[in-house]
PDB file of C-alpha atoms in Angstrom:
ATOM      1  CA  MET A   1      -1.892  12.653  26.434  1.00  0.00           C
ATOM      2  CA  ALA A   2      -1.106   8.939  25.792  1.00  0.00           C
ATOM      3  CA  ILE A   3      -3.552   6.392  26.992  1.00  0.00           C
ATOM      4  CA  GLN A   4      -1.519   3.393  28.298  1.00  0.00           C
ATOM      5  CA  PRO A   5      -1.209   0.594  27.573  1.00  0.00           C
ATOM      6  CA  VAL A   6      -0.259   1.000  23.822  1.00  0.00           C
ATOM      7  CA  PRO A   7      -1.947  -2.023  21.845  1.00  0.00           C
ATOM      8  CA  VAL A   8       0.158  -5.209  21.192  1.00  0.00           C
ATOM      9  CA  VAL A   9       0.401  -5.539  17.628  1.00  0.00           C
ATOM     10  CA  ARG A  10       2.926  -8.098  15.973  1.00  0.00           C
ATOM     11  CA  LYS A  11       2.005  -8.601  12.539  1.00  0.00           C
ATOM     12  CA  VAL A  12       0.586  -6.363   9.667  1.00  0.00           C
ATOM     13  CA  THR A  13      -0.492  -7.714   6.560  1.00  0.00           C
ATOM     14  CA  PHE A  14      -0.630  -6.094   3.244  1.00  0.00           C
ATOM     15  CA  GLY A  15      -1.979  -8.683   0.710  1.00  0.00           C
ATOM     16  CA  LYS A  16       1.430 -11.117   0.844  1.00  0.00           C
ATOM     17  CA  ILE A  17       3.520  -8.950   2.607  1.00  0.00           C
ATOM     18  CA  GLN A  18       3.523  -8.915   6.179  1.00  0.00           C
ATOM     19  CA  ALA A  19       5.069  -6.106   8.416  1.00  0.00           C
ATOM     20  CA  ILE A  20       6.679  -8.211  11.520  1.00  0.00           C
ATOM     21  CA  ILE A  21       6.671  -5.771  14.303  1.00  0.00           C
ATOM     22  CA  HIS A  22       9.753  -5.913  16.794  1.00  0.00           C
ATOM     23  CA  GLU A  23       8.833  -2.989  19.136  1.00  0.00           C
ATOM     24  CA  ILE A  24       6.809   0.229  19.295  1.00  0.00           C
ATOM     25  CA  VAL A  25       8.389   3.128  21.529  1.00  0.00           C
ATOM     26  CA  ARG A  26       7.134   6.198  22.541  1.00  0.00           C
ATOM     27  CA  HIS A  27       8.973   9.494  22.106  1.00  0.00           C
ATOM     28  CA  ILE A  28       8.370  12.971  22.665  1.00  0.00           C
ATOM     29  CA  ASP A  29       8.838  15.436  19.609  1.00  0.00           C
ATOM     30  CA  LYS A  30      10.679  19.017  19.995  1.00  0.00           C
ATOM     31  CA  ASP A  31       7.069  20.496  20.408  1.00  0.00           C
ATOM     32  CA  GLY A  32       6.016  17.955  23.307  1.00  0.00           C
ATOM     33  CA  ARG A  33       3.692  15.995  21.410  1.00  0.00           C
ATOM     34  CA  TYR A  34       3.990  12.232  21.372  1.00  0.00           C
ATOM     35  CA  VAL A  35       5.125  10.240  18.582  1.00  0.00           C
ATOM     36  CA  TYR A  36       6.030   6.585  18.321  1.00  0.00           C
ATOM     37  CA  ARG A  37       8.824   4.738  16.526  1.00  0.00           C
ATOM     38  CA  CYS A  38       8.023   1.347  15.180  1.00  0.00           C
ATOM     39  CA  THR A  39      10.730  -1.310  14.518  1.00  0.00           C
ATOM     40  CA  TYR A  40       9.930  -3.818  11.888  1.00  0.00           C
ATOM     41  CA  HIS A  41      10.671  -6.069   9.240  1.00  0.00           C
ATOM     42  CA  LEU A  42       9.291  -6.916   5.853  1.00  0.00           C
ATOM     43  CA  THR A  43       8.727 -10.560   4.605  1.00  0.00           C
ATOM     44  CA  ASP A  44       7.713 -10.654   0.946  1.00  0.00           C
ATOM     45  CA  TYR A  45       5.682 -13.833  -0.246  1.00  0.00           C
ATOM     46  CA  GLU A  46       4.736 -12.295  -3.400  1.00  0.00           C
ATOM     47  CA  VAL A  47       8.282 -13.483  -4.825  1.00  0.00           C
ATOM     48  CA  THR A  48      10.017 -16.878  -4.776  1.00  0.00           C
ATOM     49  CA  PRO A  49      12.127 -17.296  -2.851  1.00  0.00           C
ATOM     50  CA  PRO A  50      10.375 -15.094  -0.206  1.00  0.00           C
ATOM     51  CA  ILE A  51      12.110 -11.753   0.526  1.00  0.00           C
ATOM     52  CA  LYS A  52      12.936 -10.994   4.174  1.00  0.00           C
ATOM     53  CA  THR A  53      14.400  -7.385   4.595  1.00  0.00           C
ATOM     54  CA  GLY A  54      16.599  -5.841   7.241  1.00  0.00           C
ATOM     55  CA  THR A  55      15.202  -3.853  10.331  1.00  0.00           C
ATOM     56  CA  ALA A  56      13.685  -0.596   9.437  1.00  0.00           C
ATOM     57  CA  TRP A  57      11.933   1.999  11.156  1.00  0.00           C
ATOM     58  CA  CYS A  58       8.667   4.003  10.750  1.00  0.00           C
ATOM     59  CA  PHE A  59       7.500   6.719  12.835  1.00  0.00           C
ATOM     60  CA  PHE A  60       3.873   7.655  13.720  1.00  0.00           C
ATOM     61  CA  LYS A  61       1.730  10.442  15.730  1.00  0.00           C
ATOM     62  CA  GLU A  62      -0.126   9.626  18.316  1.00  0.00           C
ATOM     63  CA  PRO A  63      -4.537   9.480  17.530  1.00  0.00           C
ATOM     64  CA  GLU A  64      -5.996  12.597  18.684  1.00  0.00           C
ATOM     65  CA  ILE A  65      -9.526  12.302  20.101  1.00  0.00           C
ATOM     66  CA  THR A  66     -11.660  15.210  19.630  1.00  0.00           C
ATOM     67  CA  PRO A  67     -14.147  16.762  22.202  1.00  0.00           C
ATOM     68  CA  GLU A  68     -17.093  15.603  20.067  1.00  0.00           C
ATOM     69  CA  GLU A  69     -15.616  11.873  19.815  1.00  0.00           C
ATOM     70  CA  ARG A  70     -15.470  11.828  23.713  1.00  0.00           C
ATOM     71  CA  ARG A  71     -18.985  13.268  24.117  1.00  0.00           C
ATOM     72  CA  GLY A  72     -21.189  10.611  26.171  1.00  0.00           C
ATOM     73  CA  LYS A  73     -18.324   7.919  25.921  1.00  0.00           C
ATOM     74  CA  THR A  74     -17.209   6.125  29.222  1.00  0.00           C
ATOM     75  CA  PRO A  75     -13.571   5.974  29.823  1.00  0.00           C
ATOM     76  CA  GLU A  76     -13.226   2.528  28.359  1.00  0.00           C
ATOM     77  CA  GLN A  77     -14.950   3.225  25.313  1.00  0.00           C
ATOM     78  CA  ILE A  78     -12.482   6.460  24.911  1.00  0.00           C
ATOM     79  CA  ARG A  79      -9.677   4.116  25.573  1.00  0.00           C
ATOM     80  CA  ARG A  80     -10.870   1.474  22.941  1.00  0.00           C
ATOM     81  CA  LEU A  81     -11.389   4.510  20.214  1.00  0.00           C
ATOM     82  CA  TRP A  82      -7.700   5.499  21.232  1.00  0.00           C
ATOM     83  CA  ALA A  83      -6.415   2.028  20.667  1.00  0.00           C
ATOM     84  CA  LYS A  84      -8.403   1.741  17.319  1.00  0.00           C
ATOM     85  CA  LYS A  85      -6.912   4.962  15.981  1.00  0.00           C
ATOM     86  CA  PHE A  86      -3.369   3.837  17.296  1.00  0.00           C
ATOM     87  CA  VAL A  87      -3.517   0.920  15.226  1.00  0.00           C
ATOM     88  CA  GLN A  88      -5.012   2.629  11.993  1.00  0.00           C
ATOM     89  CA  ASN A  89      -2.001   5.169  12.445  1.00  0.00           C
ATOM     90  CA  LEU A  90       0.429   2.684  12.857  1.00  0.00           C
ATOM     91  CA  LYS A  91      -1.051   0.362   9.598  1.00  0.00           C
ATOM     92  CA  ASN A  92      -0.922   3.739   7.842  1.00  0.00           C
ATOM     93  CA  ALA A  93       2.844   4.181   8.623  1.00  0.00           C
ATOM     94  CA  LEU A  94       3.776   0.693   7.389  1.00  0.00           C
ATOM     95  CA  GLY A  95       1.568   0.765   4.556  1.00  0.00           C
ATOM     96  CA  GLU A  96       3.929   3.940   3.089  1.00  0.00           C
ATOM     97  CA  ALA A  97       6.865   1.559   4.079  1.00  0.00           C
ATOM     98  CA  VAL A  98       5.215  -1.325   1.637  1.00  0.00           C
ATOM     99  CA  LYS A  99       4.816   1.292  -0.970  1.00  0.00           C
ATOM    100  CA  GLN A 100       8.608   2.197  -0.650  1.00  0.00           C
ATOM    101  CA  TYR A 101       9.635  -1.266  -0.661  1.00  0.00           C
ATOM    102  CA  LYS A 102       7.567  -2.364  -3.474  1.00  0.00           C
ATOM    103  CA  ALA A 103       8.901   0.436  -5.955  1.00  0.00           C
ATOM    104  CA  ASN A 104      12.186  -0.624  -5.021  1.00  0.00           C
ATOM    105  CA  ARG A 105      11.962  -4.210  -4.544  1.00  0.00           C
ATOM    106  CA  ASP A 106      14.728  -5.241  -7.014  1.00  0.00           C
ATOM    107  CA  VAL A 107      17.241  -3.792  -4.512  1.00  0.00           C
ATOM    108  CA  PHE A 108      16.453  -6.253  -2.316  1.00  0.00           C
ATOM    109  CA  ARG A 109      16.831  -9.629  -5.082  1.00  0.00           C
ATOM    110  CA  LEU A 110      20.494  -8.722  -5.179  1.00  0.00           C
TER     111      LEU A 110
END
C-alpha cells in the first residue's frame, strides 16, 4: 500500500545530464499493484550547445518494505525508509533512460 505523500523530486543529475521531472502520477496495474509514471525531459550539458530532449515517460514500481525492515521501527521511520526507496527506484528508472539517451545521442543533434 502506498504511503503518502510521494516525495517531491524536481531534478535528478547524472554527471552533466539532468533529468527534469514534470510530474509523478500513481497508477494501478492489472494485478492491483501501484506503479508510478514519471514525466520528464533530459538536458545534456556534456555537449555544446546543450541538448534538451522532448518530454518522455518512465515507469517504476512502488517500493516494498519487508516485515524484517519494519520490525522495531516507528511509523515515521518506515515512512522515511519508503521515501528513500521510492527515490532510489525513480533514480534507477531515470538512469536507464539516460543510458538509452546516451546510446542514441546523435539522433537529438539533427
